Tab-separated table of N, CA, C and O in Angstrom:
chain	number	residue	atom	x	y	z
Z	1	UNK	N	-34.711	48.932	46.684
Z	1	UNK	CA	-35.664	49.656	45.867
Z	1	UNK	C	-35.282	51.137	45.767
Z	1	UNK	O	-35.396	51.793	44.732
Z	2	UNK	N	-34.760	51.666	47.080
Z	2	UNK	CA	-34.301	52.984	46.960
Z	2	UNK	C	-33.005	53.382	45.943
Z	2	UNK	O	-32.784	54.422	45.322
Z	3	UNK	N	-32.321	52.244	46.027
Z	3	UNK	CA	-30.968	52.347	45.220
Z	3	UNK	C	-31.308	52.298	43.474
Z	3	UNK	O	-30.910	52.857	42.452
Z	4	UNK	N	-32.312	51.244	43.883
Z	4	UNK	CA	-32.896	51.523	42.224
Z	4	UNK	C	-33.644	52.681	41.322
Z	4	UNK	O	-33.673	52.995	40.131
Z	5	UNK	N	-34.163	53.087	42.406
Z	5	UNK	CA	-35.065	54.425	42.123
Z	5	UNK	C	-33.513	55.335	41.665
Z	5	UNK	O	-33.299	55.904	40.594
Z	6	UNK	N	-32.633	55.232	42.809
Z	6	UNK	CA	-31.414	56.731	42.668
Z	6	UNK	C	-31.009	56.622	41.423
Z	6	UNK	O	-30.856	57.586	40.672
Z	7	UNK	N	-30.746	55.068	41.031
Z	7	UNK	CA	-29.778	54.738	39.767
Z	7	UNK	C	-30.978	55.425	38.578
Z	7	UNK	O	-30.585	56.143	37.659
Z	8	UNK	N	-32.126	55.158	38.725
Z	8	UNK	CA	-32.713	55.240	37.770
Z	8	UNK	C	-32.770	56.657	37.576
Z	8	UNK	O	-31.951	56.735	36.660
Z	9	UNK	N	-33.075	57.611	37.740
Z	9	UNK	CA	-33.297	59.303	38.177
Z	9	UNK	C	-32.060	60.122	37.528
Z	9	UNK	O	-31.988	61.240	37.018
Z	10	UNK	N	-30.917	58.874	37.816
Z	10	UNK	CA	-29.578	59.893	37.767
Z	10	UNK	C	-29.384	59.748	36.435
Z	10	UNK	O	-29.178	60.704	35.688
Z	11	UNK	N	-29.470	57.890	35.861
Z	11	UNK	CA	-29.093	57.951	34.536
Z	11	UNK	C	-30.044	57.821	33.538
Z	11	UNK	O	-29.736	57.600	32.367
Z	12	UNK	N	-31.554	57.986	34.058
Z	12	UNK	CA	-32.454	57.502	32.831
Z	12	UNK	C	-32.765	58.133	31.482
Z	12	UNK	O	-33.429	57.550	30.625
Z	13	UNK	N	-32.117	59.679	31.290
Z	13	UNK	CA	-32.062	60.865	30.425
Z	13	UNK	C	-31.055	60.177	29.150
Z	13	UNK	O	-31.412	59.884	28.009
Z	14	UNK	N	-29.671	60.033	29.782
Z	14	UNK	CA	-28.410	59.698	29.200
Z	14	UNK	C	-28.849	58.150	28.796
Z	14	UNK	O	-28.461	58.055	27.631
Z	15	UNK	N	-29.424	56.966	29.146
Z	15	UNK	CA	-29.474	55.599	28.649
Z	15	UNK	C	-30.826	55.866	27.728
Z	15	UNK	O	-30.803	55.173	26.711
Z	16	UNK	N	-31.854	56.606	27.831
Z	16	UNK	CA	-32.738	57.067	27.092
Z	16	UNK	C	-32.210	57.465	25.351
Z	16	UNK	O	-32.543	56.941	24.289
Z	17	UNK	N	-31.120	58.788	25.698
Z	17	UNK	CA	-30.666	58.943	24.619
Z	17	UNK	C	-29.205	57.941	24.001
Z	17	UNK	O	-28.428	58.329	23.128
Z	18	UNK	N	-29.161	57.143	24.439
Z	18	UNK	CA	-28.399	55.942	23.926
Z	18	UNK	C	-29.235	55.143	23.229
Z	18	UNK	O	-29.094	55.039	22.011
Z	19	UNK	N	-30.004	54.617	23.755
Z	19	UNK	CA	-31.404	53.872	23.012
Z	19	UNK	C	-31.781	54.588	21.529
Z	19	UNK	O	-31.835	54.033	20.432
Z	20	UNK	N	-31.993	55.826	21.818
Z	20	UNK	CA	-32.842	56.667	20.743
Z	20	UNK	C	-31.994	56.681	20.038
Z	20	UNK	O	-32.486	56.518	18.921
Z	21	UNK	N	-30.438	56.829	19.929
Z	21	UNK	CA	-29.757	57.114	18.610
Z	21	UNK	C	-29.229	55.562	18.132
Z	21	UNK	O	-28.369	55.382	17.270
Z	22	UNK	N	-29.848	54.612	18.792
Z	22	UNK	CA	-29.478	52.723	17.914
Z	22	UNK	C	-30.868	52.797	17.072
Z	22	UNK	O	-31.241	52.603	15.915
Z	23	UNK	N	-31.458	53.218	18.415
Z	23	UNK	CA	-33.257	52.187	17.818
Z	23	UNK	C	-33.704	53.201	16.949
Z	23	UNK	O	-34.003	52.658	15.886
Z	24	UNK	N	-33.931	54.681	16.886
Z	24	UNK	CA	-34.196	55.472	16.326
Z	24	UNK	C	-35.802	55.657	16.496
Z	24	UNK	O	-36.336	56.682	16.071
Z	25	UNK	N	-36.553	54.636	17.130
Z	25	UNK	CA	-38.056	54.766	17.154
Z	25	UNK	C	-38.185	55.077	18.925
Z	25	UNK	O	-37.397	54.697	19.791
Z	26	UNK	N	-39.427	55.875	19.099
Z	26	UNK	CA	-38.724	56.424	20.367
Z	26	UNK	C	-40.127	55.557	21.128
Z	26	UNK	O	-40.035	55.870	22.315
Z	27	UNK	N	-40.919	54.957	21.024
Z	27	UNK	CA	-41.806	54.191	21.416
Z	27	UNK	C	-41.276	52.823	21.602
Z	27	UNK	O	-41.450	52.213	22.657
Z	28	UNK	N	-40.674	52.362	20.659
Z	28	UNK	CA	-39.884	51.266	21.033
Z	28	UNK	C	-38.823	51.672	22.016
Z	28	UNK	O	-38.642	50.985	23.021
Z	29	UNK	N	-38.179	52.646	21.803
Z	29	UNK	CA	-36.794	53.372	23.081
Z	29	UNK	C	-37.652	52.786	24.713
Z	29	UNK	O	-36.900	51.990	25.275
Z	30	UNK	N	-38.505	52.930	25.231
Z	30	UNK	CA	-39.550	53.524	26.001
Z	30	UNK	C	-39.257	51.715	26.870
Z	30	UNK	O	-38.800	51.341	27.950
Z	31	UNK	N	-39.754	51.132	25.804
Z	31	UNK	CA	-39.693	49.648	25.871
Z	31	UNK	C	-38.542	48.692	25.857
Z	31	UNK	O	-38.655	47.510	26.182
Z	32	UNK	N	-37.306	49.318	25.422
Z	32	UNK	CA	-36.370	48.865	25.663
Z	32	UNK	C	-35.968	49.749	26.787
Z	32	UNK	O	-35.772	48.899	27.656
Z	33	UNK	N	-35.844	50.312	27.061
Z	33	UNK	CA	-35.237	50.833	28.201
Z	33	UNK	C	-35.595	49.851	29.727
Z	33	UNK	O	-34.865	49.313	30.560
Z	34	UNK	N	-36.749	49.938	29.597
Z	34	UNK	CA	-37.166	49.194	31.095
Z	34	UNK	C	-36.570	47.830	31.173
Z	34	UNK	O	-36.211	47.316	32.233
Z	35	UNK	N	-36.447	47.064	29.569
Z	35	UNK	CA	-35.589	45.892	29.246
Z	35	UNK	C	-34.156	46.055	29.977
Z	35	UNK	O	-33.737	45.277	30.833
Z	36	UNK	N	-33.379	47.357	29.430
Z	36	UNK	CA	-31.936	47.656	30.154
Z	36	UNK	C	-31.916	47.428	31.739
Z	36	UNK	O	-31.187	46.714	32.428
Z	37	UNK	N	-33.077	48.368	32.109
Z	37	UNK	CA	-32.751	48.128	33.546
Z	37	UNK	C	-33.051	47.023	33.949
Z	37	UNK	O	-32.245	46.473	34.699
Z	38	UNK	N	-34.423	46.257	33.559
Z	38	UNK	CA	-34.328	44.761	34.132
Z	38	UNK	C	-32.833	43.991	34.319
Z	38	UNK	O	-32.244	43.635	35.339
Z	39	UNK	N	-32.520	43.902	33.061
Z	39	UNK	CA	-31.447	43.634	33.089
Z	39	UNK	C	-30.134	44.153	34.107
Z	39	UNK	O	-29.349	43.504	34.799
Z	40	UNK	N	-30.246	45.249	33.920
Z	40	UNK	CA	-29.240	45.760	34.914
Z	40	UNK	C	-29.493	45.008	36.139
Z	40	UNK	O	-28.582	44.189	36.262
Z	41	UNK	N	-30.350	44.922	37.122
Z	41	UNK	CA	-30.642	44.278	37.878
Z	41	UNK	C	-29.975	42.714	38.108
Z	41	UNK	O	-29.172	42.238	38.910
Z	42	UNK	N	-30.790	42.172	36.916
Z	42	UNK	CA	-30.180	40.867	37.085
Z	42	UNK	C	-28.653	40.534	36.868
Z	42	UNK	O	-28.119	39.509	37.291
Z	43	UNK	N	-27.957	41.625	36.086
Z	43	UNK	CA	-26.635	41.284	35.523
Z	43	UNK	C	-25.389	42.292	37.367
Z	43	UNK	O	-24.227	42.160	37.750
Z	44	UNK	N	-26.373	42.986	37.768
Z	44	UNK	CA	-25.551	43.802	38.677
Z	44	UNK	C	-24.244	43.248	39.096
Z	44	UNK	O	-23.214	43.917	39.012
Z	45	UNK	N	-24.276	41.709	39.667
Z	45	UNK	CA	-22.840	41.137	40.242
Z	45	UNK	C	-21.641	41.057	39.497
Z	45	UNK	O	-20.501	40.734	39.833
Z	46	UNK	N	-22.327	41.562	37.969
Z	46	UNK	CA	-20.704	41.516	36.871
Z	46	UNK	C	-20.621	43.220	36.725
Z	46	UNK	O	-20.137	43.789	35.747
Z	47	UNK	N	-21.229	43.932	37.974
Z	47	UNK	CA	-20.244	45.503	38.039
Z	47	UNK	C	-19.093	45.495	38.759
Z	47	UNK	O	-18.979	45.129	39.929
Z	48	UNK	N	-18.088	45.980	37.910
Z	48	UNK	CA	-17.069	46.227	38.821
Z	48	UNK	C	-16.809	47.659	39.404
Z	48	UNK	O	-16.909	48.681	38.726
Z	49	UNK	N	-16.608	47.641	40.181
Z	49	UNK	CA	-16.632	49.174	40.936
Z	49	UNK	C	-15.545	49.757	40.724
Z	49	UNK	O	-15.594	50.854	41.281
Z	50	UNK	N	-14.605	49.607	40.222
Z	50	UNK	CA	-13.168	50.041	39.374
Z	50	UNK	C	-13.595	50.523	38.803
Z	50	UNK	O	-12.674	51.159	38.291
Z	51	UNK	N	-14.630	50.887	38.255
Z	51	UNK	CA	-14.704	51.705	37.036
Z	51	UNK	C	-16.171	52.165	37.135
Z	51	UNK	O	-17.076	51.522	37.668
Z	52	UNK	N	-16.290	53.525	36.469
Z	52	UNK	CA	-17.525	53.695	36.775
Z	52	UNK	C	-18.800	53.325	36.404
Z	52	UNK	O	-18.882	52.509	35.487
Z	53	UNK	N	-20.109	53.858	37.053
Z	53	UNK	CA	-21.200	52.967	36.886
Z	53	UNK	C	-21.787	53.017	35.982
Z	53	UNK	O	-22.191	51.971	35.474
Z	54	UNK	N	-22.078	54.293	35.399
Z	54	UNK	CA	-22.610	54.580	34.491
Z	54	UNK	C	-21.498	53.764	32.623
Z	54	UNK	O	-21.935	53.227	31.605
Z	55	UNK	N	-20.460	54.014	32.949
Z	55	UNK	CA	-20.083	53.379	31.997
Z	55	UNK	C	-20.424	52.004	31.245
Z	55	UNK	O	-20.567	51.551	30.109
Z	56	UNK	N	-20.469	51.599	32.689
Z	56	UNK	CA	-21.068	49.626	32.621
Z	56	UNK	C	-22.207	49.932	32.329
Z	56	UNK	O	-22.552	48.995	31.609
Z	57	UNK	N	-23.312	50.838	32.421
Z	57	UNK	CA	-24.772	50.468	32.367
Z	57	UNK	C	-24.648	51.015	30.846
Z	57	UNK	O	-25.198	50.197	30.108
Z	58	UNK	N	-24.255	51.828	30.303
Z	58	UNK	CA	-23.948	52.632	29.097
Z	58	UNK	C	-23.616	51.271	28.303
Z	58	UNK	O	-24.387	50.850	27.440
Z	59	UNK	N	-22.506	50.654	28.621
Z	59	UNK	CA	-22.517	49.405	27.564
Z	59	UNK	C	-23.519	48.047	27.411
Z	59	UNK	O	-23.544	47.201	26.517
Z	60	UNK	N	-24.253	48.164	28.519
Z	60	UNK	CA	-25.274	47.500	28.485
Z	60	UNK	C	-26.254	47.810	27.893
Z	60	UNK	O	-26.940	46.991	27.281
Z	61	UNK	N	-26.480	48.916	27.953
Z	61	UNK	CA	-27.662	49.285	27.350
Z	61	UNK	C	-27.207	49.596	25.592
Z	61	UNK	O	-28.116	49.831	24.795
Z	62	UNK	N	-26.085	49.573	25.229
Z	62	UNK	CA	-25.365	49.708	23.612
Z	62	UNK	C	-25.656	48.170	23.337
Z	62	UNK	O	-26.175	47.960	22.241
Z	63	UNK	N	-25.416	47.055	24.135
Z	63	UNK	CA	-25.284	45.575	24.104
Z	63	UNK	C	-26.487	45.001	23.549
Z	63	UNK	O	-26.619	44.314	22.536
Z	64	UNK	N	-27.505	45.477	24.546
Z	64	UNK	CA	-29.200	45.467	24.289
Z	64	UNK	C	-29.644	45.820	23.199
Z	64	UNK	O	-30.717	45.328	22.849
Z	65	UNK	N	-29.106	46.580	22.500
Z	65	UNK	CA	-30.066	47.342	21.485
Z	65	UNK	C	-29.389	46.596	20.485
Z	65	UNK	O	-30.009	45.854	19.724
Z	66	UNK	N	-27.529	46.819	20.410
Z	66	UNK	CA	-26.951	45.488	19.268
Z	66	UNK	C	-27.885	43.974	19.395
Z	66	UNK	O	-28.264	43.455	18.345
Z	67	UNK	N	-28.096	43.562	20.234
Z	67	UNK	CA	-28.833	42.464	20.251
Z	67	UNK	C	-30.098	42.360	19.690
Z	67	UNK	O	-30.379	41.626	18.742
Z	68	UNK	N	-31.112	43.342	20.472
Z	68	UNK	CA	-31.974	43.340	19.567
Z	68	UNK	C	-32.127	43.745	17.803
Z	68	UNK	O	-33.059	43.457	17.052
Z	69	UNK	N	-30.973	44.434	17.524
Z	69	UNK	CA	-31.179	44.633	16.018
Z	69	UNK	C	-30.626	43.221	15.340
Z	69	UNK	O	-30.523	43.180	14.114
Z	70	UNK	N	-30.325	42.244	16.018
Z	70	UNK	CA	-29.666	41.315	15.552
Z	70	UNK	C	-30.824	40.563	15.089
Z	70	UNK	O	-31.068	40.074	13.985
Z	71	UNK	N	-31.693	40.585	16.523
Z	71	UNK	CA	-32.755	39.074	16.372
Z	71	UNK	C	-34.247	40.002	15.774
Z	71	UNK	O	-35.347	39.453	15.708
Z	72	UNK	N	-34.078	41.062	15.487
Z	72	UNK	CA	-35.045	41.493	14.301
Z	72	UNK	C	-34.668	41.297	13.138
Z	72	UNK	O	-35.610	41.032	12.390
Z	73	UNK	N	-33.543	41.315	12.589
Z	73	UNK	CA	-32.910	41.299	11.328
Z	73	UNK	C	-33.347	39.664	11.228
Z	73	UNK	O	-33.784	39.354	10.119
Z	74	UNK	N	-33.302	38.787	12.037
Z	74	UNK	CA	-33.073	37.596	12.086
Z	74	UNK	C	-34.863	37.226	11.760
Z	74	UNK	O	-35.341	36.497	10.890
Z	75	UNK	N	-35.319	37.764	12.462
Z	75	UNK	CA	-37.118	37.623	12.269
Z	75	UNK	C	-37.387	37.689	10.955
Z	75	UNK	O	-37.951	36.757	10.381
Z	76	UNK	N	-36.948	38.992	10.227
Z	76	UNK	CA	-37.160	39.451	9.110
Z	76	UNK	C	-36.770	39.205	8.105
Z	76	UNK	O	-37.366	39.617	7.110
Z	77	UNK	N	-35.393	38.288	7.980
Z	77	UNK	CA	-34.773	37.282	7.449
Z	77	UNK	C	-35.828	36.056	7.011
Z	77	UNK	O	-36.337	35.682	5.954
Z	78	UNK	N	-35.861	35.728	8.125
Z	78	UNK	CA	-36.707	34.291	7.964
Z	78	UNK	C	-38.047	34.611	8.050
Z	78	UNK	O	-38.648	33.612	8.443
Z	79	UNK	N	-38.734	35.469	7.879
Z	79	UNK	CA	-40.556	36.044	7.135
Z	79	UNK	C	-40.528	36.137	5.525
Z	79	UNK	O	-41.488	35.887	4.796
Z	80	UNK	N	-38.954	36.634	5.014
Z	80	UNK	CA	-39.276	36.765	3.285
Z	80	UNK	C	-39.395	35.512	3.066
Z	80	UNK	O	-38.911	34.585	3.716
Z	81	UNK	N	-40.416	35.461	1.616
Z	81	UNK	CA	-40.168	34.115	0.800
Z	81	UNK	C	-39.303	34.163	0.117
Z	81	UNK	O	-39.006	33.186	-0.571
């Protein structure tokens, strides 16, 4: 929990403004973000420590947001008549 708190503190500014310049809505940013770190969490055993940390969480959190613009496009797709 402590390690999570550090990770979070050090990079939550910088994955914040990664979010904000995909999603562009900063209320949704807010809400995806906590998504990233969940994730981070669960995905942690595919960090490699060769390289740094922030990089890996940086593409995760670019991964997340490509994803989600995918399966909104996809929602919004299939709502027109």
């Amino acid at each position: 929990e402590q390690a999570f708190e550090a990770i979070y503190y050090d990079t939550r500014y910088v994955v914040y403004s990664m979010i904000t310049s995909i999603i562009k809505d900063r209320f949704l940013a807010e809400d995806i973000m906590q998504e990233v770190y969940m994730r981070m969490v669960e995905k942690i055993n595919y960090y490699n420590p060769k390289y740094k940390f922030i990089n890996w969480l940086l593409t995760l959190t670019k991964n997340y947001c490509i994803d989600y613009l995918k399966r909104k496009k996809e929602v919004l797709l299939e709502s027109e008549p």
